[in-house]
Short mmCIF file of C-alpha atoms in Angstrom, two decimals:
data_model
loop_
_atom_site.label_atom_id
_atom_site.label_comp_id
_atom_site.label_asym_id
_atom_site.label_seq_id
_atom_site.Cartn_x
_atom_site.Cartn_y
_atom_site.Cartn_z
CA UNK P 1 -72.80 -4.00 -41.48
CA UNK P 2 -75.19 -2.36 -39.25
CA UNK P 3 -74.31 1.21 -37.76
CA UNK P 4 -72.80 0.65 -35.09
CA UNK P 5 -69.78 -1.90 -36.51
CA UNK P 6 -69.34 0.96 -39.50
CA UNK P 7 -69.24 3.86 -36.68
CA UNK P 8 -66.10 1.84 -34.71
CA UNK P 9 -64.29 1.25 -37.72
CA UNK P 10 -64.29 4.57 -38.99
CA UNK P 11 -63.28 5.57 -34.77
CA UNK P 12 -60.21 3.10 -35.41
CA UNK P 13 -59.52 4.42 -39.21
CA UNK P 14 -59.75 7.99 -37.48
CA UNK P 15 -57.56 6.74 -34.51
CA UNK P 16 -55.06 5.36 -36.86
CA UNK P 17 -54.66 8.54 -39.41
CA UNK P 18 -54.45 10.60 -36.71
CA UNK P 19 -52.02 8.55 -34.87
CA UNK P 20 -49.85 8.07 -37.64
CA UNK P 21 -49.93 11.79 -38.28
CA UNK P 22 -48.56 12.52 -34.90
CA UNK P 23 -45.53 10.03 -35.25
CA UNK P 24 -45.04 10.28 -38.77
CA UNK P 25 -45.11 13.48 -39.57
CA UNK P 26 -41.83 15.35 -38.00
CA UNK P 27 -40.08 12.32 -39.88
CA UNK P 28 -41.33 12.89 -43.37
CA UNK P 29 -40.94 16.43 -43.07
CA UNK P 30 -37.15 15.65 -42.81
CA UNK P 31 -35.04 18.07 -43.50
CA UNK P 32 -36.89 20.78 -44.23
CA UNK P 33 -37.64 21.11 -40.31
CA UNK P 34 -35.27 23.04 -39.20
CA UNK P 35 -34.86 23.18 -35.00
CA UNK P 36 -33.86 26.75 -33.16
CA UNK P 37 -30.70 25.57 -30.69
CA UNK P 38 -32.95 26.21 -27.73
CA UNK P 39 -34.94 23.89 -29.24
CA UNK P 40 -32.52 20.97 -29.99
CA UNK P 41 -31.07 21.54 -26.41
CA UNK P 42 -34.17 21.02 -25.14
CA UNK P 43 -34.73 18.14 -27.26
CA UNK P 44 -31.46 16.54 -25.37
CA UNK P 45 -32.89 16.54 -22.26
CA UNK P 46 -35.90 14.14 -23.91
CA UNK P 47 -34.48 10.88 -23.50
CA UNK P 48 -33.52 10.72 -20.02
CA UNK P 49 -36.73 12.55 -18.67
CA UNK P 50 -39.35 10.91 -20.03
CA UNK P 51 -37.53 7.41 -19.48
CA UNK P 52 -37.19 8.14 -16.52
CA UNK P 53 -40.85 9.18 -15.43
CA UNK P 54 -42.64 6.14 -17.48
CA UNK P 55 -41.05 4.41 -15.65
CA UNK P 56 -40.65 5.49 -11.70
CA UNK P 57 -44.67 5.24 -10.61
CA UNK P 58 -44.01 1.81 -12.24
CA UNK P 59 -41.07 1.04 -9.44
CA UNK P 60 -42.69 3.11 -6.24
CA UNK P 61 -46.73 2.72 -7.26
CA UNK P 62 -46.76 -0.63 -9.59
CA UNK P 63 -50.02 -0.99 -8.52
CA UNK P 64 -51.54 2.13 -8.53
CA UNK P 65 -52.94 2.40 -5.23
CA UNK P 66 -49.44 4.46 -3.62
CA UNK P 67 -46.09 4.58 -2.53
CA UNK P 68 -45.15 1.47 -1.81
CA UNK P 69 -41.46 1.73 -0.14
CA UNK P 70 -41.40 -1.41 1.18
CA UNK P 71 -39.18 -3.86 0.66
CA UNK P 72 -42.28 -5.98 0.08
CA UNK P 73 -42.60 -4.36 -3.51
CA UNK P 74 -40.43 -6.42 -6.26
CA UNK P 75 -40.19 -3.77 -8.50
CA UNK P 76 -38.88 -1.70 -6.02
CA UNK P 77 -35.74 -4.11 -5.33
CA UNK P 78 -35.48 -4.97 -8.55
CA UNK P 79 -34.90 -1.55 -9.93
CA UNK P 80 -32.36 -1.03 -6.65
CA UNK P 81 -29.94 -3.86 -8.41
CA UNK P 82 -30.58 -2.84 -11.93
CA UNK P 83 -29.16 0.67 -10.71
CA UNK P 84 -26.40 -0.41 -8.75
CA UNK P 85 -25.47 -3.43 -11.77
CA UNK P 86 -25.74 -0.61 -14.28
CA UNK P 87 -23.32 2.08 -12.16
CA UNK P 88 -21.08 -0.77 -10.86
CA UNK P 89 -20.34 -2.76 -14.13
CA UNK P 90 -22.02 -0.33 -17.17
CA UNK P 91 -22.69 -3.36 -19.25
CA UNK P 92 -26.64 -2.88 -20.13
CA UNK P 93 -27.66 -6.89 -20.86
CA UNK P 94 -25.78 -8.35 -17.68
CA UNK P 95 -28.11 -5.52 -16.10
CA UNK P 96 -31.35 -6.65 -17.59
CA UNK P 97 -30.52 -10.01 -16.26
CA UNK P 98 -29.39 -9.78 -12.76
CA UNK P 99 -32.80 -6.73 -12.50
CA UNK P 100 -35.30 -9.61 -14.20
CA UNK P 101 -33.53 -12.27 -11.71
CA UNK P 102 -33.72 -10.27 -8.20
CA UNK P 103 -36.74 -9.42 -9.48
CA UNK P 104 -38.39 -13.58 -10.48
CA UNK P 105 -36.62 -14.21 -7.62
CA UNK P 106 -38.27 -12.28 -4.83
CA UNK P 107 -41.67 -12.47 -6.79
CA UNK P 108 -41.91 -15.83 -6.74
CA UNK P 109 -39.04 -17.39 -3.75
CA UNK P 110 -38.61 -14.51 -1.01
CA UNK P 111 -43.02 -13.33 -1.66
CA UNK P 112 -44.32 -16.30 -2.30
CA UNK N 1 -22.32 -4.89 -39.55
CA UNK N 2 -24.34 -5.37 -42.84
CA UNK N 3 -27.87 -4.82 -42.46
CA UNK N 4 -29.19 -8.06 -41.99
CA UNK N 5 -26.61 -8.14 -38.47
CA UNK N 6 -27.63 -4.35 -37.85
CA UNK N 7 -31.43 -5.62 -38.18
CA UNK N 8 -30.94 -8.41 -36.09
CA UNK N 9 -29.42 -6.57 -33.43
CA UNK N 10 -31.76 -4.38 -33.42
CA UNK N 11 -34.55 -7.10 -32.59
CA UNK N 12 -31.99 -8.66 -29.99
CA UNK N 13 -31.85 -5.45 -27.88
CA UNK N 14 -35.46 -4.95 -28.33
CA UNK N 15 -36.83 -8.68 -26.72
CA UNK N 16 -37.44 -6.93 -22.95
CA UNK N 17 -38.83 -5.08 -24.25
CA UNK N 18 -41.14 -7.70 -26.28
CA UNK N 19 -41.63 -9.70 -23.28
CA UNK N 20 -42.51 -7.22 -21.38
CA UNK N 21 -45.12 -5.67 -23.79
CA UNK N 22 -46.60 -9.28 -24.66
CA UNK N 23 -49.00 -9.85 -21.38
CA UNK N 24 -50.49 -6.59 -22.51
CA UNK N 25 -51.52 -7.35 -25.90
CA UNK N 26 -53.17 -10.31 -24.42
CA UNK N 27 -54.82 -8.46 -22.02
CA UNK N 28 -55.49 -6.15 -24.99
CA UNK N 29 -57.45 -8.79 -26.98
CA UNK N 30 -59.17 -10.17 -24.38
CA UNK N 31 -60.69 -7.03 -23.70
CA UNK N 32 -62.07 -6.12 -26.63
CA UNK N 33 -63.09 -10.06 -26.36
CA UNK N 34 -65.45 -8.84 -23.44
CA UNK N 35 -66.50 -5.27 -25.32
CA UNK N 36 -68.28 -3.97 -27.24
CA UNK N 37 -66.07 -3.89 -30.61
CA UNK N 38 -65.99 -6.77 -32.72
CA UNK N 39 -63.08 -9.32 -32.90
CA UNK N 40 -61.91 -8.40 -36.16
CA UNK N 41 -62.06 -4.21 -35.10
CA UNK N 42 -59.42 -5.18 -32.08
CA UNK N 43 -57.28 -6.90 -34.53
CA UNK N 44 -57.46 -4.10 -36.97
CA UNK N 45 -57.19 -1.41 -33.93
CA UNK N 46 -53.72 -2.85 -33.13
CA UNK N 47 -52.50 -3.14 -37.06
CA UNK N 48 -53.30 0.17 -37.92
CA UNK N 49 -53.55 2.04 -34.17
CA UNK N 50 -50.70 0.17 -32.78
CA UNK N 51 -49.63 2.77 -29.78
CA UNK N 52 -51.10 0.55 -26.63
CA UNK N 53 -52.55 2.97 -24.15
CA UNK N 54 -54.63 4.94 -26.75
CA UNK N 55 -55.76 1.61 -27.60
CA UNK N 56 -56.86 1.03 -23.91
CA UNK N 57 -58.51 4.38 -23.38
CA UNK N 58 -60.91 4.24 -26.64
CA UNK N 59 -61.71 0.60 -25.17
CA UNK N 60 -62.79 2.31 -22.36
CA UNK N 61 -64.00 5.51 -23.74
CA UNK N 62 -66.24 3.08 -26.80
CA UNK N 63 -67.53 1.32 -23.85
CA UNK N 64 -68.94 4.14 -22.19
CA UNK N 65 -70.88 5.57 -25.12
CA UNK N 66 -68.48 8.59 -25.81
CA UNK N 67 -68.69 10.16 -29.18
CA UNK N 68 -66.07 10.05 -32.26
CA UNK N 69 -64.79 13.20 -31.21
CA UNK N 70 -64.32 13.01 -27.75
CA UNK N 71 -62.22 10.07 -28.79
CA UNK N 72 -59.81 11.37 -31.87
CA UNK N 73 -58.99 14.13 -29.33
CA UNK N 74 -58.37 11.66 -26.57
CA UNK N 75 -56.69 9.93 -29.10
CA UNK N 76 -53.97 12.83 -30.31
CA UNK N 77 -53.26 13.84 -26.70
CA UNK N 78 -51.95 10.78 -25.09
CA UNK N 79 -50.54 9.52 -27.98
CA UNK N 80 -48.55 13.32 -28.67
CA UNK N 81 -45.37 12.45 -26.79
CA UNK N 82 -44.12 10.05 -30.12
CA UNK N 83 -43.88 13.58 -31.76
CA UNK N 84 -41.72 14.80 -28.82
CA UNK N 85 -39.67 10.66 -29.16
CA UNK N 86 -39.92 11.76 -33.36
CA UNK N 87 -37.98 15.20 -32.45
CA UNK N 88 -35.84 13.85 -30.98
CA UNK N 89 -34.60 10.89 -32.89
CA UNK N 90 -35.09 13.19 -36.80
CA UNK N 91 -31.31 14.33 -36.91
CA UNK N 92 -30.76 10.42 -37.27
CA UNK N 93 -33.38 9.54 -40.09
CA UNK N 94 -33.84 13.11 -41.84
CA UNK N 95 -31.30 11.66 -44.56
CA UNK N 96 -33.28 8.39 -45.26
CA UNK N 97 -35.53 8.23 -48.13
CA UNK N 98 -39.32 9.20 -47.77
CA UNK N 99 -40.37 5.99 -47.09
CA UNK N 100 -38.04 4.54 -44.80
CA UNK N 101 -39.28 8.10 -42.77
CA UNK N 102 -43.01 7.07 -42.73
CA UNK N 103 -42.44 3.33 -41.87
CA UNK N 104 -40.29 4.25 -38.88
CA UNK N 105 -42.86 6.48 -38.49
CA UNK N 106 -45.77 4.86 -38.20
CA UNK N 107 -43.82 2.17 -36.22
CA UNK N 108 -42.70 4.22 -33.25
CA UNK N 109 -43.08 3.12 -29.54
CA UNK N 110 -41.96 3.95 -26.65
CA UNK N 111 -40.01 0.53 -25.87
CA UNK N 112 -38.33 1.55 -29.63
CA UNK N 113 -38.00 5.18 -28.36
CA UNK N 114 -35.71 3.77 -26.10
CA UNK N 115 -33.60 1.41 -27.46
CA UNK N 116 -33.06 3.89 -30.55
CA UNK N 117 -32.44 6.63 -27.73
CA UNK N 118 -29.70 3.89 -26.25
CA UNK N 119 -28.36 2.87 -29.30
CA UNK N 120 -27.52 6.83 -31.33
CA UNK N 121 -25.87 7.84 -27.88
CA UNK N 122 -24.00 5.24 -28.15
CA UNK N 123 -23.34 4.78 -32.07
CA UNK N 124 -24.12 8.44 -33.10
CA UNK N 125 -22.60 7.88 -36.79
CA UNK N 126 -23.74 4.38 -37.17
CA UNK N 127 -24.29 4.25 -41.20
CA UNK N 128 -27.06 1.56 -40.27
CA UNK N 129 -28.83 2.15 -37.85
CA UNK N 130 -32.08 2.49 -39.45
CA UNK N 131 -31.85 -1.57 -40.26
CA UNK N 132 -30.97 -1.92 -36.79
CA UNK N 133 -33.87 0.53 -35.70
CA UNK N 134 -36.46 -1.53 -38.54
CA UNK N 135 -35.23 -4.70 -36.59
CA UNK N 136 -36.66 -2.58 -33.25
CA UNK N 137 -39.47 -1.58 -34.40
CA UNK N 138 -40.74 -4.51 -36.61
CA UNK N 139 -39.84 -7.23 -33.34
CA UNK N 140 -41.92 -4.86 -31.22
CA UNK N 141 -44.91 -4.71 -33.75
CA UNK N 142 -44.96 -8.60 -34.67
CA UNK N 143 -45.06 -9.11 -31.58
CA UNK N 144 -48.06 -6.47 -30.23
CA UNK N 145 -50.12 -8.73 -33.54
CA UNK N 146 -49.71 -12.06 -32.02
CA UNK N 147 -50.24 -11.34 -28.31
CA UNK N 148 -53.48 -9.27 -29.26
CA UNK N 149 -55.01 -12.11 -31.34
CA UNK N 150 -53.71 -14.40 -28.82
CA UNK N 151 -56.23 -12.25 -26.50
CA UNK N 152 -58.93 -12.36 -29.04
CA UNK N 153 -58.93 -16.04 -29.16
CA UNK N 154 -57.61 -17.06 -25.72
CA UNK N 155 -58.32 -14.15 -23.46
CA UNK N 156 -60.53 -15.93 -20.98
CA UNK N 157 -58.26 -18.89 -20.47
CA UNK N 158 -55.51 -16.24 -18.50
CA UNK N 159 -57.00 -13.98 -15.83
CA UNK N 160 -54.46 -13.44 -13.92
CA UNK N 161 -51.72 -11.81 -16.07
CA UNK N 162 -51.36 -8.40 -14.89
CA UNK N 163 -50.62 -10.02 -11.35
CA UNK N 164 -46.98 -11.69 -12.98
CA UNK N 165 -45.20 -8.15 -13.59
CA UNK N 166 -43.79 -9.21 -16.96
CA UNK N 167 -43.51 -5.24 -17.78
CA UNK N 168 -40.71 -5.02 -15.13
CA UNK N 169 -38.25 -6.28 -17.87
CA UNK N 170 -39.20 -2.82 -19.94
CA UNK N 171 -38.57 -0.82 -16.03
CA UNK N 172 -35.29 -3.02 -16.55
CA UNK N 173 -33.85 -1.86 -19.49
CA UNK N 174 -35.81 1.55 -19.27
CA UNK N 175 -32.73 2.10 -16.33
CA UNK N 176 -29.95 0.27 -18.23
CA UNK N 177 -30.36 3.06 -21.02
CA UNK N 178 -30.70 5.96 -18.55
CA UNK N 179 -28.30 4.97 -15.85
CA UNK N 180 -24.93 5.42 -17.45
CA UNK N 181 -26.57 8.80 -18.90
CA UNK N 182 -27.31 10.22 -15.33
CA UNK N 183 -22.96 10.98 -15.17
CA UNK N 184 -23.49 14.50 -15.99
CA UNK N 185 -25.63 16.66 -13.35
CA UNK N 186 -27.64 18.52 -15.74
CA UNK N 187 -29.40 15.17 -16.81
CA UNK N 188 -29.13 13.80 -13.38
CA UNK N 189 -31.38 16.96 -12.20
CA UNK N 190 -33.68 16.96 -15.40
CA UNK N 191 -34.17 12.81 -14.46
CA UNK N 192 -35.33 13.41 -10.39
CA UNK N 193 -37.20 16.37 -11.34
CA UNK N 194 -39.54 14.45 -14.47
CA UNK N 195 -39.36 11.36 -11.69
CA UNK N 196 -40.89 13.52 -9.08
CA UNK N 197 -43.97 15.08 -11.14
CA UNK N 198 -43.86 11.55 -12.66
CA UNK N 199 -45.23 10.57 -9.58
CA UNK N 200 -47.21 13.29 -8.35
CA UNK N 201 -49.16 13.05 -11.34
CA UNK N 202 -49.82 9.81 -12.43
CA UNK N 203 -53.22 9.66 -11.99
CA UNK N 204 -53.51 13.06 -14.33
CA UNK N 205 -55.17 11.20 -17.59
CA UNK N 206 -54.21 11.10 -20.79
CA UNK N 207 -50.40 11.43 -20.15
CA UNK N 208 -50.80 14.45 -19.07
CA UNK N 209 -48.79 13.73 -16.25
CA UNK N 210 -46.18 12.37 -18.56
CA UNK N 211 -45.85 15.39 -20.81
CA UNK N 212 -45.54 18.05 -17.36
CA UNK N 213 -43.51 15.86 -15.74
CA UNK N 214 -40.88 15.59 -19.51
CA UNK N 215 -41.19 19.87 -19.19
CA UNK N 216 -40.27 19.85 -15.87
CA UNK N 217 -37.27 17.60 -16.46
CA UNK N 218 -36.30 19.68 -19.43
CA UNK N 219 -36.55 22.80 -17.82
CA UNK N 220 -34.23 21.63 -14.81
CA UNK N 221 -31.62 20.04 -17.13
CA UNK N 222 -31.32 23.31 -19.49
CA UNK N 223 -31.28 26.06 -16.41
CA UNK N 224 -28.73 23.99 -15.15
CA UNK N 225 -26.68 23.45 -18.35
CA UNK N 226 -26.94 27.41 -19.42
CA UNK N 227 -26.05 28.74 -15.30
CA UNK N 228 -22.35 26.06 -15.89
CA UNK N 229 -22.01 27.10 -19.10
CA UNK N 230 -22.29 30.53 -18.27
CA UNK N 231 -20.60 29.99 -14.85
CA UNK N 232 -16.97 28.92 -17.10
CA UNK N 233 -18.00 31.75 -19.44
CA UNK N 234 -17.89 34.53 -16.47
CA UNK N 235 -14.46 32.12 -14.78
CA UNK N 236 -12.84 32.73 -19.24
CA UNK N 237 -14.04 36.53 -18.58
CA UNK N 238 -12.08 36.48 -14.91
CA UNK N 239 -9.56 35.03 -16.65
CA UNK N 240 -8.48 37.10 -19.72
CA UNK N 241 -9.10 40.31 -17.37
CA UNK N 242 -5.82 39.02 -15.23
#
């Protein structure tokens, strides 16, 4: 092993150790972790906030080049279809299927 | 529900995310093949680090000759959101044997968190929920390994992958998980706040925009919840007084 290969391997294993720590520490502590009621209440909002925060930029600026509030943005059209189907039917699988269908039709059909 | 069917259901419900993550696995492998890391090190990173964003960022830092300390600190910051996921899911796994908690922690990703948040919202006390969790984890993990390898071996053959937009499968699934929870006003306001801050902060490095968005959303949601319950209590006091 040359010096760089060794350094890079050490880098990767260090990254792995850090990531495992961040991901697993709380799970491993398990029952020994007791959250105060205020924090519990706060954690209740994590799913809805983090999932929204991940997808909003992907929908509104899919190419990372600023706002694309236009019918020519397939991510936006597909997302609107998903919200509509989900609100009307409440069916998860149908929502995903229709949204993907609209997205692909837009991408490959309407805009092609 | 048996262990096996629960495991299979978890893998099945993760399928859209598996499709969405595939191109990124290939792109990661391709970038490794074109960069200073050896191919086996790229696979080692997918196997041991197993956190997409930080893997991509590390490649960029290595190419820019960043030092180990910078790369490790960046890894810590970029992956910090997983601690939030673990804290949120902890009540559902705290009772499991230690080997289960190690495994489910190691395999935690954005996608599996989304699937599990949706699952536990529908089945808060599922006795075999950890098998469903493991099914989601292992399908994502196997998928990431396979597509990393494909990218390492044949990446140069797929130059246009990113423009396919397969990550929309993830967007669609997240919408299907989030929308049913927006019926409550505090949740709705929290989502609006988080989405706004995430959009405004999308260019902030190290996923700190995402963390700021969660913080803003949680704050707004809690403020509304307290204001409402405060209002209810005041109403009750008035009734009692009357």
